[in-house]
Amino acid sequence: MPGKSLADHIDAHAAARPDDTAYCAGDRRFTWAEYADGSERLAAHLLRLGLAAGQRVAVLLPDGPGVHAAFVACEKAGLVALGIGPRAAEQEIRHLLTRTRAAALISRATHRDMDMTAFSDELRAEGLGLRHHVILDGALHDYAAPDPDTARALADRRLGPDDVFLLNSTSGTTGLAKCVVHDQARWYHFHDLAVEAGELSSEDVFLSAIPAPFGFGIWTAHVTPTLLGVPTVVMPAFTPEAVIDAIQRHRVTVLAAVSTQFILMLDAGALDRA
């Protein structure tokens, strides 16, 4: 396992069982084939922008298949993803982009009523080296598939398990958020501990109610489900009713949430109807 990256595992699942589900988001299924192809297309787009290997690309997206595909696209293009929590406000976003010297930003057109194109232009005018803003509101297949030359370049630049692939942030509860550096190997080791402790298997169905960029969300929605090759249910925002409904609808066997979320679910009353 340590010799293979997450992208390698995703590609292997796509080749072996392309129509199996990687993510469920509401009524939408995102298959392993879509995951592999969409991340490859986005990686090719990032490469065509002229980003150099190792540059940081900020990813500010709501929880869903798209944020995971964006992380993998950065991995495939030899870039380091900066995961910004979907609830981040302008001050935190500005701080993280400045601190990491991000060269590009992937986001929706609007974030918390902020026009992200205007915000990116403002940051560039202030001298921040943010060269590109990629708006990810549509489908990943809207991006062109890599031509043979681009495919070869991506193969040469793809990150390995021991390379830095992600910077994410602390919650910022004691001040401005601090950056945390991740390689995949650390999460592979944690995965082994979690599988043994939780008796996790390839028969499980995950639901991760934690924002993707944070450590808990990384291992429960991005790493362990990929290594096991199992479906993960994701949703753009947590509500007790939505999570309880999704558990029942998708026959979830592994729920990742924090104590406050469990308490809200127990108090919601929806459990009496599920």
PDB file of C-alpha atoms in Angstrom:
ATOM      1  CA  MET A   1       0.000   0.000   0.000  1.00  0.00           C
ATOM      2  CA  PRO A   2       2.689   2.632   0.850  1.00  0.00           C
ATOM      3  CA  GLY A   3       3.961   2.558  -2.753  1.00  0.00           C
ATOM      4  CA  LYS A   4       0.589   3.561  -4.204  1.00  0.00           C
ATOM      5  CA  SER A   5      -0.956   6.994  -3.973  1.00  0.00           C
ATOM      6  CA  LEU A   6      -4.641   7.669  -3.407  1.00  0.00           C
ATOM      7  CA  ALA A   7      -4.921   8.560  -7.098  1.00  0.00           C
ATOM      8  CA  ASP A   8      -3.453   5.151  -7.964  1.00  0.00           C
ATOM      9  CA  HIS A   9      -6.091   3.439  -5.823  1.00  0.00           C
ATOM     10  CA  ILE A  10      -8.883   5.484  -7.418  1.00  0.00           C
ATOM     11  CA  ASP A  11      -7.651   4.619 -10.904  1.00  0.00           C
ATOM     12  CA  ALA A  12      -7.487   0.929  -9.931  1.00  0.00           C
ATOM     13  CA  HIS A  13     -11.084   0.977  -8.626  1.00  0.00           C
ATOM     14  CA  ALA A  14     -12.188   2.737 -11.824  1.00  0.00           C
ATOM     15  CA  ALA A  15     -10.544   0.057 -13.953  1.00  0.00           C
ATOM     16  CA  ALA A  16     -11.828  -2.912 -11.920  1.00  0.00           C
ATOM     17  CA  ARG A  17     -15.406  -1.747 -11.189  1.00  0.00           C
ATOM     18  CA  PRO A  18     -16.086   1.560 -12.897  1.00  0.00           C
ATOM     19  CA  ASP A  19     -19.804   1.744 -12.126  1.00  0.00           C
ATOM     20  CA  ASP A  20     -19.533   1.155  -8.379  1.00  0.00           C
ATOM     21  CA  THR A  21     -20.249   4.144  -6.160  1.00  0.00           C
ATOM     22  CA  ALA A  22     -17.440   6.246  -4.722  1.00  0.00           C
ATOM     23  CA  TYR A  23     -19.653   9.025  -3.311  1.00  0.00           C
ATOM     24  CA  CYS A  24     -23.343   9.600  -2.706  1.00  0.00           C
ATOM     25  CA  ALA A  25     -24.557  13.190  -2.526  1.00  0.00           C
ATOM     26  CA  GLY A  26     -28.319  13.423  -2.158  1.00  0.00           C
ATOM     27  CA  ASP A  27     -29.801  11.459  -5.048  1.00  0.00           C
ATOM     28  CA  ARG A  28     -26.572  11.726  -7.072  1.00  0.00           C
ATOM     29  CA  ARG A  29     -24.106   8.843  -7.350  1.00  0.00           C
ATOM     30  CA  PHE A  30     -20.484   9.602  -8.233  1.00  0.00           C
ATOM     31  CA  THR A  31     -18.835   6.441  -9.525  1.00  0.00           C
ATOM     32  CA  TRP A  32     -15.189   5.428  -9.352  1.00  0.00           C
ATOM     33  CA  ALA A  33     -14.978   5.963 -13.122  1.00  0.00           C
ATOM     34  CA  GLU A  34     -16.331   9.511 -12.758  1.00  0.00           C
ATOM     35  CA  TYR A  35     -13.946  10.151  -9.864  1.00  0.00           C
ATOM     36  CA  ALA A  36     -10.902   9.012 -11.851  1.00  0.00           C
ATOM     37  CA  ASP A  37     -11.932  10.754 -15.074  1.00  0.00           C
ATOM     38  CA  GLY A  38     -13.120  13.998 -13.475  1.00  0.00           C
ATOM     39  CA  SER A  39      -9.987  14.412 -11.373  1.00  0.00           C
ATOM     40  CA  GLU A  40      -7.840  13.659 -14.445  1.00  0.00           C
ATOM     41  CA  ARG A  41      -9.639  16.306 -16.509  1.00  0.00           C
ATOM     42  CA  LEU A  42      -9.311  18.914 -13.768  1.00  0.00           C
ATOM     43  CA  ALA A  43      -5.629  17.983 -13.296  1.00  0.00           C
ATOM     44  CA  ALA A  44      -5.058  18.521 -17.015  1.00  0.00           C
ATOM     45  CA  HIS A  45      -6.740  21.919 -16.782  1.00  0.00           C
ATOM     46  CA  LEU A  46      -4.486  22.925 -13.874  1.00  0.00           C
ATOM     47  CA  LEU A  47      -1.451  21.795 -15.863  1.00  0.00           C
ATOM     48  CA  ARG A  48      -2.551  23.836 -18.882  1.00  0.00           C
ATOM     49  CA  LEU A  49      -2.704  26.922 -16.672  1.00  0.00           C
ATOM     50  CA  GLY A  50       1.075  26.690 -16.373  1.00  0.00           C
ATOM     51  CA  LEU A  51       1.244  25.950 -12.653  1.00  0.00           C
ATOM     52  CA  ALA A  52       4.664  24.662 -11.622  1.00  0.00           C
ATOM     53  CA  ALA A  53       5.072  21.413  -9.685  1.00  0.00           C
ATOM     54  CA  GLY A  54       4.752  21.955  -5.938  1.00  0.00           C
ATOM     55  CA  GLN A  55       2.757  25.179  -6.135  1.00  0.00           C
ATOM     56  CA  ARG A  56      -0.184  25.540  -3.778  1.00  0.00           C
ATOM     57  CA  VAL A  57      -3.754  25.472  -5.045  1.00  0.00           C
ATOM     58  CA  ALA A  58      -6.439  26.586  -2.612  1.00  0.00           C
ATOM     59  CA  VAL A  59      -9.610  24.481  -2.673  1.00  0.00           C
ATOM     60  CA  LEU A  60     -12.673  26.186  -1.190  1.00  0.00           C
ATOM     61  CA  LEU A  61     -15.704  24.033  -1.966  1.00  0.00           C
ATOM     62  CA  PRO A  62     -18.716  22.685  -0.057  1.00  0.00           C
ATOM     63  CA  ASP A  63     -18.604  19.064   1.005  1.00  0.00           C
ATOM     64  CA  GLY A  64     -19.424  16.809  -1.910  1.00  0.00           C
ATOM     65  CA  PRO A  65     -17.685  14.766  -4.599  1.00  0.00           C
ATOM     66  CA  GLY A  66     -16.223  17.915  -6.150  1.00  0.00           C
ATOM     67  CA  VAL A  67     -13.950  18.804  -3.239  1.00  0.00           C
ATOM     68  CA  HIS A  68     -12.438  15.308  -3.210  1.00  0.00           C
ATOM     69  CA  ALA A  69     -11.973  15.324  -6.986  1.00  0.00           C
ATOM     70  CA  ALA A  70     -10.212  18.690  -6.665  1.00  0.00           C
ATOM     71  CA  PHE A  71      -7.809  17.307  -4.032  1.00  0.00           C
ATOM     72  CA  VAL A  72      -7.022  14.336  -6.295  1.00  0.00           C
ATOM     73  CA  ALA A  73      -6.633  16.613  -9.328  1.00  0.00           C
ATOM     74  CA  CYS A  74      -3.966  18.561  -7.451  1.00  0.00           C
ATOM     75  CA  GLU A  75      -2.274  15.283  -6.509  1.00  0.00           C
ATOM     76  CA  LYS A  76      -2.266  14.128 -10.137  1.00  0.00           C
ATOM     77  CA  ALA A  77      -0.865  17.462 -11.332  1.00  0.00           C
ATOM     78  CA  GLY A  78       1.961  17.479  -8.775  1.00  0.00           C
ATOM     79  CA  LEU A  79       0.429  20.394  -6.876  1.00  0.00           C
ATOM     80  CA  VAL A  80      -0.214  20.846  -3.160  1.00  0.00           C
ATOM     81  CA  ALA A  81      -3.859  21.406  -2.245  1.00  0.00           C
ATOM     82  CA  LEU A  82      -4.699  23.986   0.392  1.00  0.00           C
ATOM     83  CA  GLY A  83      -7.956  22.782   1.918  1.00  0.00           C
ATOM     84  CA  ILE A  84     -10.056  25.644   3.253  1.00  0.00           C
ATOM     85  CA  GLY A  85     -13.104  24.784   5.350  1.00  0.00           C
ATOM     86  CA  PRO A  86     -16.421  25.538   3.624  1.00  0.00           C
ATOM     87  CA  ARG A  87     -17.538  27.801   6.485  1.00  0.00           C
ATOM     88  CA  ALA A  88     -14.437  30.029   6.280  1.00  0.00           C
ATOM     89  CA  ALA A  89     -15.082  33.746   6.156  1.00  0.00           C
ATOM     90  CA  GLU A  90     -13.149  36.400   4.223  1.00  0.00           C
ATOM     91  CA  GLN A  91     -10.518  37.107   6.894  1.00  0.00           C
ATOM     92  CA  GLU A  92      -9.573  33.432   7.250  1.00  0.00           C
ATOM     93  CA  ILE A  93      -9.508  32.844   3.481  1.00  0.00           C
ATOM     94  CA  ARG A  94      -7.341  35.902   2.930  1.00  0.00           C
ATOM     95  CA  HIS A  95      -4.970  34.808   5.731  1.00  0.00           C
ATOM     96  CA  LEU A  96      -4.569  31.260   4.400  1.00  0.00           C
ATOM     97  CA  LEU A  97      -4.040  32.328   0.789  1.00  0.00           C
ATOM     98  CA  THR A  98      -1.402  34.829   1.902  1.00  0.00           C
ATOM     99  CA  ARG A  99       0.296  32.477   4.369  1.00  0.00           C
ATOM    100  CA  THR A 100       0.664  29.646   1.836  1.00  0.00           C
ATOM    101  CA  ARG A 101       1.397  31.862  -1.185  1.00  0.00           C
ATOM    102  CA  ALA A 102      -1.304  30.030  -3.127  1.00  0.00           C
ATOM    103  CA  ALA A 103      -0.956  30.378  -6.877  1.00  0.00           C
ATOM    104  CA  ALA A 104      -4.517  29.358  -7.738  1.00  0.00           C
ATOM    105  CA  LEU A 105      -7.943  29.090  -6.150  1.00  0.00           C
ATOM    106  CA  ILE A 106     -10.678  26.560  -6.947  1.00  0.00           C
ATOM    107  CA  SER A 107     -14.090  27.657  -5.687  1.00  0.00           C
ATOM    108  CA  ARG A 108     -17.701  28.198  -6.568  1.00  0.00           C
ATOM    109  CA  ALA A 109     -18.550  31.511  -8.198  1.00  0.00           C
ATOM    110  CA  THR A 110     -20.074  32.635  -4.908  1.00  0.00           C
ATOM    111  CA  HIS A 111     -19.018  31.759  -1.380  1.00  0.00           C
ATOM    112  CA  ARG A 112     -21.092  33.010   1.556  1.00  0.00           C
ATOM    113  CA  ASP A 113     -22.438  35.882  -0.597  1.00  0.00           C
ATOM    114  CA  MET A 114     -18.888  36.772  -1.685  1.00  0.00           C
ATOM    115  CA  ASP A 115     -18.264  37.207  -5.404  1.00  0.00           C
ATOM    116  CA  MET A 116     -15.142  35.054  -5.608  1.00  0.00           C
ATOM    117  CA  THR A 117     -13.984  36.458  -8.962  1.00  0.00           C
ATOM    118  CA  ALA A 118     -14.079  39.985  -7.575  1.00  0.00           C
ATOM    119  CA  PHE A 119     -12.370  38.767  -4.401  1.00  0.00           C
ATOM    120  CA  SER A 120      -9.586  37.096  -6.411  1.00  0.00           C
ATOM    121  CA  ASP A 121      -9.099  40.255  -8.475  1.00  0.00           C
ATOM    122  CA  GLU A 122      -8.883  42.269  -5.260  1.00  0.00           C
ATOM    123  CA  LEU A 123      -6.212  39.966  -3.838  1.00  0.00           C
ATOM    124  CA  ARG A 124      -4.150  40.206  -7.021  1.00  0.00           C
ATOM    125  CA  ALA A 125      -4.412  43.983  -6.948  1.00  0.00           C
ATOM    126  CA  GLU A 126      -3.030  43.876  -3.403  1.00  0.00           C
ATOM    127  CA  GLY A 127       0.032  41.998  -4.660  1.00  0.00           C
ATOM    128  CA  LEU A 128      -0.849  38.427  -3.677  1.00  0.00           C
ATOM    129  CA  GLY A 129       0.564  35.942  -6.193  1.00  0.00           C
ATOM    130  CA  LEU A 130      -2.823  34.350  -6.907  1.00  0.00           C
ATOM    131  CA  ARG A 131      -2.494  33.869 -10.649  1.00  0.00           C
ATOM    132  CA  HIS A 132      -5.595  31.817 -11.429  1.00  0.00           C
ATOM    133  CA  HIS A 133      -9.159  31.399 -10.234  1.00  0.00           C
ATOM    134  CA  VAL A 134     -10.944  28.211 -11.337  1.00  0.00           C
ATOM    135  CA  ILE A 135     -14.714  28.263 -10.873  1.00  0.00           C
ATOM    136  CA  LEU A 136     -16.087  24.793 -10.240  1.00  0.00           C
ATOM    137  CA  ASP A 137     -19.847  25.202 -10.485  1.00  0.00           C
ATOM    138  CA  GLY A 138     -20.443  22.730 -13.309  1.00  0.00           C
ATOM    139  CA  ALA A 139     -19.617  19.109 -14.004  1.00  0.00           C
ATOM    140  CA  LEU A 140     -16.031  17.905 -14.108  1.00  0.00           C
ATOM    141  CA  HIS A 141     -16.561  16.359 -17.533  1.00  0.00           C
ATOM    142  CA  ASP A 142     -16.901  19.898 -18.884  1.00  0.00           C
ATOM    143  CA  TYR A 143     -13.107  20.077 -18.799  1.00  0.00           C
ATOM    144  CA  ALA A 144     -11.234  18.616 -21.744  1.00  0.00           C
ATOM    145  CA  ALA A 145      -9.644  15.205 -21.333  1.00  0.00           C
ATOM    146  CA  PRO A 146      -5.827  15.287 -21.401  1.00  0.00           C
ATOM    147  CA  ASP A 147      -4.195  14.812 -24.788  1.00  0.00           C
ATOM    148  CA  PRO A 148      -1.298  12.310 -24.973  1.00  0.00           C
ATOM    149  CA  ASP A 149       1.366  14.924 -24.162  1.00  0.00           C
ATOM    150  CA  THR A 150      -0.576  16.227 -21.182  1.00  0.00           C
ATOM    151  CA  ALA A 151      -1.248  12.669 -19.970  1.00  0.00           C
ATOM    152  CA  ARG A 152       2.486  11.929 -20.028  1.00  0.00           C
ATOM    153  CA  ALA A 153       3.231  15.147 -18.151  1.00  0.00           C
ATOM    154  CA  LEU A 154       0.652  14.265 -15.508  1.00  0.00           C
ATOM    155  CA  ALA A 155       2.154  10.803 -15.084  1.00  0.00           C
ATOM    156  CA  ASP A 156       5.574  12.366 -14.497  1.00  0.00           C
ATOM    157  CA  ARG A 157       4.267  14.910 -11.964  1.00  0.00           C
ATOM    158  CA  ARG A 158       1.888  12.722  -9.933  1.00  0.00           C
ATOM    159  CA  LEU A 159       2.649  12.866  -6.209  1.00  0.00           C
ATOM    160  CA  GLY A 160       3.592   9.793  -4.183  1.00  0.00           C
ATOM    161  CA  PRO A 161       2.492   8.787  -0.675  1.00  0.00           C
ATOM    162  CA  ASP A 162       5.536  10.423   0.962  1.00  0.00           C
ATOM    163  CA  ASP A 163       5.113  13.760  -0.825  1.00  0.00           C
ATOM    164  CA  VAL A 164       3.281  16.686   0.741  1.00  0.00           C
ATOM    165  CA  PHE A 165      -0.153  16.617  -0.876  1.00  0.00           C
ATOM    166  CA  LEU A 166      -2.280  18.773   1.411  1.00  0.00           C
ATOM    167  CA  LEU A 167      -2.121  21.800   3.649  1.00  0.00           C
ATOM    168  CA  ASN A 168      -5.147  22.310   5.814  1.00  0.00           C
ATOM    169  CA  SER A 169      -5.933  24.570   8.716  1.00  0.00           C
ATOM    170  CA  THR A 170      -6.736  24.344  12.375  1.00  0.00           C
ATOM    171  CA  SER A 171     -10.098  25.646  13.507  1.00  0.00           C
ATOM    172  CA  GLY A 172      -8.661  29.024  14.445  1.00  0.00           C
ATOM    173  CA  THR A 173     -10.390  29.018  17.846  1.00  0.00           C
ATOM    174  CA  THR A 174      -7.375  30.710  19.471  1.00  0.00           C
ATOM    175  CA  GLY A 175      -6.733  33.199  16.675  1.00  0.00           C
ATOM    176  CA  LEU A 176      -6.072  32.998  12.976  1.00  0.00           C
ATOM    177  CA  ALA A 177      -5.977  29.462  11.576  1.00  0.00           C
ATOM    178  CA  LYS A 178      -2.623  27.682  11.489  1.00  0.00           C
ATOM    179  CA  CYS A 179      -1.534  25.461   8.607  1.00  0.00           C
ATOM    180  CA  VAL A 180      -0.938  21.730   9.007  1.00  0.00           C
ATOM    181  CA  VAL A 181       1.209  19.779   6.541  1.00  0.00           C
ATOM    182  CA  HIS A 182       0.094  16.315   5.364  1.00  0.00           C
ATOM    183  CA  ASP A 183       1.560  13.524   3.316  1.00  0.00           C
ATOM    184  CA  GLN A 184      -0.543  10.468   2.503  1.00  0.00           C
ATOM    185  CA  ALA A 185       1.738   8.028   4.314  1.00  0.00           C
ATOM    186  CA  ARG A 186       0.712   9.406   7.718  1.00  0.00           C
ATOM    187  CA  TRP A 187      -2.927   8.740   6.896  1.00  0.00           C
ATOM    188  CA  TYR A 188      -2.098   5.255   5.617  1.00  0.00           C
ATOM    189  CA  HIS A 189      -0.656   4.463   9.045  1.00  0.00           C
ATOM    190  CA  PHE A 190      -3.720   5.952  10.742  1.00  0.00           C
ATOM    191  CA  HIS A 191      -5.946   3.982   8.363  1.00  0.00           C
ATOM    192  CA  ASP A 192      -4.357   0.712   9.526  1.00  0.00           C
ATOM    193  CA  LEU A 193      -5.031   1.625  13.163  1.00  0.00           C
ATOM    194  CA  ALA A 194      -8.614   2.666  12.427  1.00  0.00           C
ATOM    195  CA  VAL A 195      -9.415  -0.468  10.414  1.00  0.00           C
ATOM    196  CA  GLU A 196      -8.158  -2.692  13.216  1.00  0.00           C
ATOM    197  CA  ALA A 197      -9.824  -0.726  16.024  1.00  0.00           C
ATOM    198  CA  GLY A 198     -13.138  -0.272  14.216  1.00  0.00           C
ATOM    199  CA  GLU A 199     -13.184  -3.634  12.421  1.00  0.00           C
ATOM    200  CA  LEU A 200     -13.757  -1.731   9.169  1.00  0.00           C
ATOM    201  CA  SER A 201     -14.046  -3.680   5.922  1.00  0.00           C
ATOM    202  CA  SER A 202     -14.810  -3.494   2.220  1.00  0.00           C
ATOM    203  CA  GLU A 203     -18.473  -4.168   3.087  1.00  0.00           C
ATOM    204  CA  ASP A 204     -18.924  -0.850   4.894  1.00  0.00           C
ATOM    205  CA  VAL A 205     -20.725   2.304   3.773  1.00  0.00           C
ATOM    206  CA  PHE A 206     -19.348   5.533   5.266  1.00  0.00           C
ATOM    207  CA  LEU A 207     -21.093   8.786   6.061  1.00  0.00           C
ATOM    208  CA  SER A 208     -18.702  11.608   6.946  1.00  0.00           C
ATOM    209  CA  ALA A 209     -20.485  14.577   8.499  1.00  0.00           C
ATOM    210  CA  ILE A 210     -17.192  16.418   9.015  1.00  0.00           C
ATOM    211  CA  PRO A 211     -15.898  19.138   6.635  1.00  0.00           C
ATOM    212  CA  ALA A 212     -13.506  17.474   4.185  1.00  0.00           C
ATOM    213  CA  PRO A 213     -10.356  19.580   4.675  1.00  0.00           C
ATOM    214  CA  PHE A 214      -9.971  18.887   8.395  1.00  0.00           C
ATOM    215  CA  GLY A 215      -8.134  15.825   9.711  1.00  0.00           C
ATOM    216  CA  PHE A 216     -11.210  13.890  10.795  1.00  0.00           C
ATOM    217  CA  GLY A 217     -12.842  14.570   7.432  1.00  0.00           C
ATOM    218  CA  ILE A 218      -9.692  13.652   5.503  1.00  0.00           C
ATOM    219  CA  TRP A 219      -9.442  10.135   6.884  1.00  0.00           C
ATOM    220  CA  THR A 220     -13.182   9.389   6.995  1.00  0.00           C
ATOM    221  CA  ALA A 221     -14.137  10.748   3.567  1.00  0.00           C
ATOM    222  CA  HIS A 222     -10.965  10.921   1.499  1.00  0.00           C
ATOM    223  CA  VAL A 223      -8.472   8.276   2.633  1.00  0.00           C
ATOM    224  CA  THR A 224      -9.980   5.228   4.345  1.00  0.00           C
ATOM    225  CA  PRO A 225     -13.016   4.831   2.039  1.00  0.00           C
ATOM    226  CA  THR A 226     -10.668   5.044  -0.969  1.00  0.00           C
ATOM    227  CA  LEU A 227      -8.272   2.453   0.433  1.00  0.00           C
ATOM    228  CA  LEU A 228     -11.190   0.141   1.257  1.00  0.00           C
ATOM    229  CA  GLY A 229     -12.943   0.928  -2.036  1.00  0.00           C
ATOM    230  CA  VAL A 230     -16.281   1.652  -0.358  1.00  0.00           C
ATOM    231  CA  PRO A 231     -19.004   4.293  -0.883  1.00  0.00           C
ATOM    232  CA  THR A 232     -19.068   7.475   1.174  1.00  0.00           C
ATOM    233  CA  VAL A 233     -22.137   9.628   1.749  1.00  0.00           C
ATOM    234  CA  VAL A 234     -21.353  13.361   1.795  1.00  0.00           C
ATOM    235  CA  MET A 235     -23.552  16.439   2.129  1.00  0.00           C
ATOM    236  CA  PRO A 236     -22.886  20.165   1.699  1.00  0.00           C
ATOM    237  CA  ALA A 237     -24.187  21.070   5.155  1.00  0.00           C
ATOM    238  CA  PHE A 238     -24.994  19.169   8.337  1.00  0.00           C
ATOM    239  CA  THR A 239     -28.524  18.917   9.638  1.00  0.00           C
ATOM    240  CA  PRO A 240     -29.586  16.117  12.020  1.00  0.00           C
ATOM    241  CA  GLU A 241     -32.584  15.224   9.882  1.00  0.00           C
ATOM    242  CA  ALA A 242     -30.563  14.994   6.668  1.00  0.00           C
ATOM    243  CA  VAL A 243     -27.939  12.742   8.253  1.00  0.00           C
ATOM    244  CA  ILE A 244     -30.520  10.417   9.800  1.00  0.00           C
ATOM    245  CA  ASP A 245     -32.372  10.191   6.483  1.00  0.00           C
ATOM    246  CA  ALA A 246     -29.121   9.447   4.630  1.00  0.00           C
ATOM    247  CA  ILE A 247     -28.141   6.728   7.124  1.00  0.00           C
ATOM    248  CA  GLN A 248     -31.424   4.966   6.500  1.00  0.00           C
ATOM    249  CA  ARG A 249     -31.545   5.513   2.745  1.00  0.00           C
ATOM    250  CA  HIS A 250     -27.964   4.413   2.022  1.00  0.00           C
ATOM    251  CA  ARG A 251     -27.723   1.752   4.762  1.00  0.00           C
ATOM    252  CA  VAL A 252     -24.726   3.498   6.333  1.00  0.00           C
ATOM    253  CA  THR A 253     -22.579   1.335   8.624  1.00  0.00           C
ATOM    254  CA  VAL A 254     -19.894   3.866   9.645  1.00  0.00           C
ATOM    255  CA  LEU A 255     -20.889   7.351  10.804  1.00  0.00           C
ATOM    256  CA  ALA A 256     -18.143   9.930  11.384  1.00  0.00           C
ATOM    257  CA  ALA A 257     -19.300  12.905  13.439  1.00  0.00           C
ATOM    258  CA  VAL A 258     -18.314  14.922  16.496  1.00  0.00           C
ATOM    259  CA  SER A 259     -20.061  14.815  19.870  1.00  0.00           C
ATOM    260  CA  THR A 260     -22.161  17.920  19.240  1.00  0.00           C
ATOM    261  CA  GLN A 261     -23.539  16.412  16.040  1.00  0.00           C
ATOM    262  CA  PHE A 262     -24.464  13.168  17.812  1.00  0.00           C
ATOM    263  CA  ILE A 263     -26.274  15.148  20.522  1.00  0.00           C
ATOM    264  CA  LEU A 264     -28.193  17.161  17.911  1.00  0.00           C
ATOM    265  CA  MET A 265     -29.193  13.938  16.170  1.00  0.00           C
ATOM    266  CA  LEU A 266     -30.391  12.355  19.423  1.00  0.00           C
ATOM    267  CA  ASP A 267     -32.417  15.473  20.258  1.00  0.00           C
ATOM    268  CA  ALA A 268     -33.881  15.963  16.776  1.00  0.00           C
ATOM    269  CA  GLY A 269     -36.751  13.501  17.140  1.00  0.00           C
ATOM    270  CA  ALA A 270     -36.079  12.121  13.665  1.00  0.00           C
ATOM    271  CA  LEU A 271     -34.668   8.909  15.144  1.00  0.00           C
ATOM    272  CA  ASP A 272     -38.166   8.012  16.336  1.00  0.00           C
ATOM    273  CA  ARG A 273     -39.318   7.905  12.699  1.00  0.00           C
ATOM    274  CA  ALA A 274     -36.278   6.150  11.214  1.00  0.00           C
TER     275      ALA A 274
END
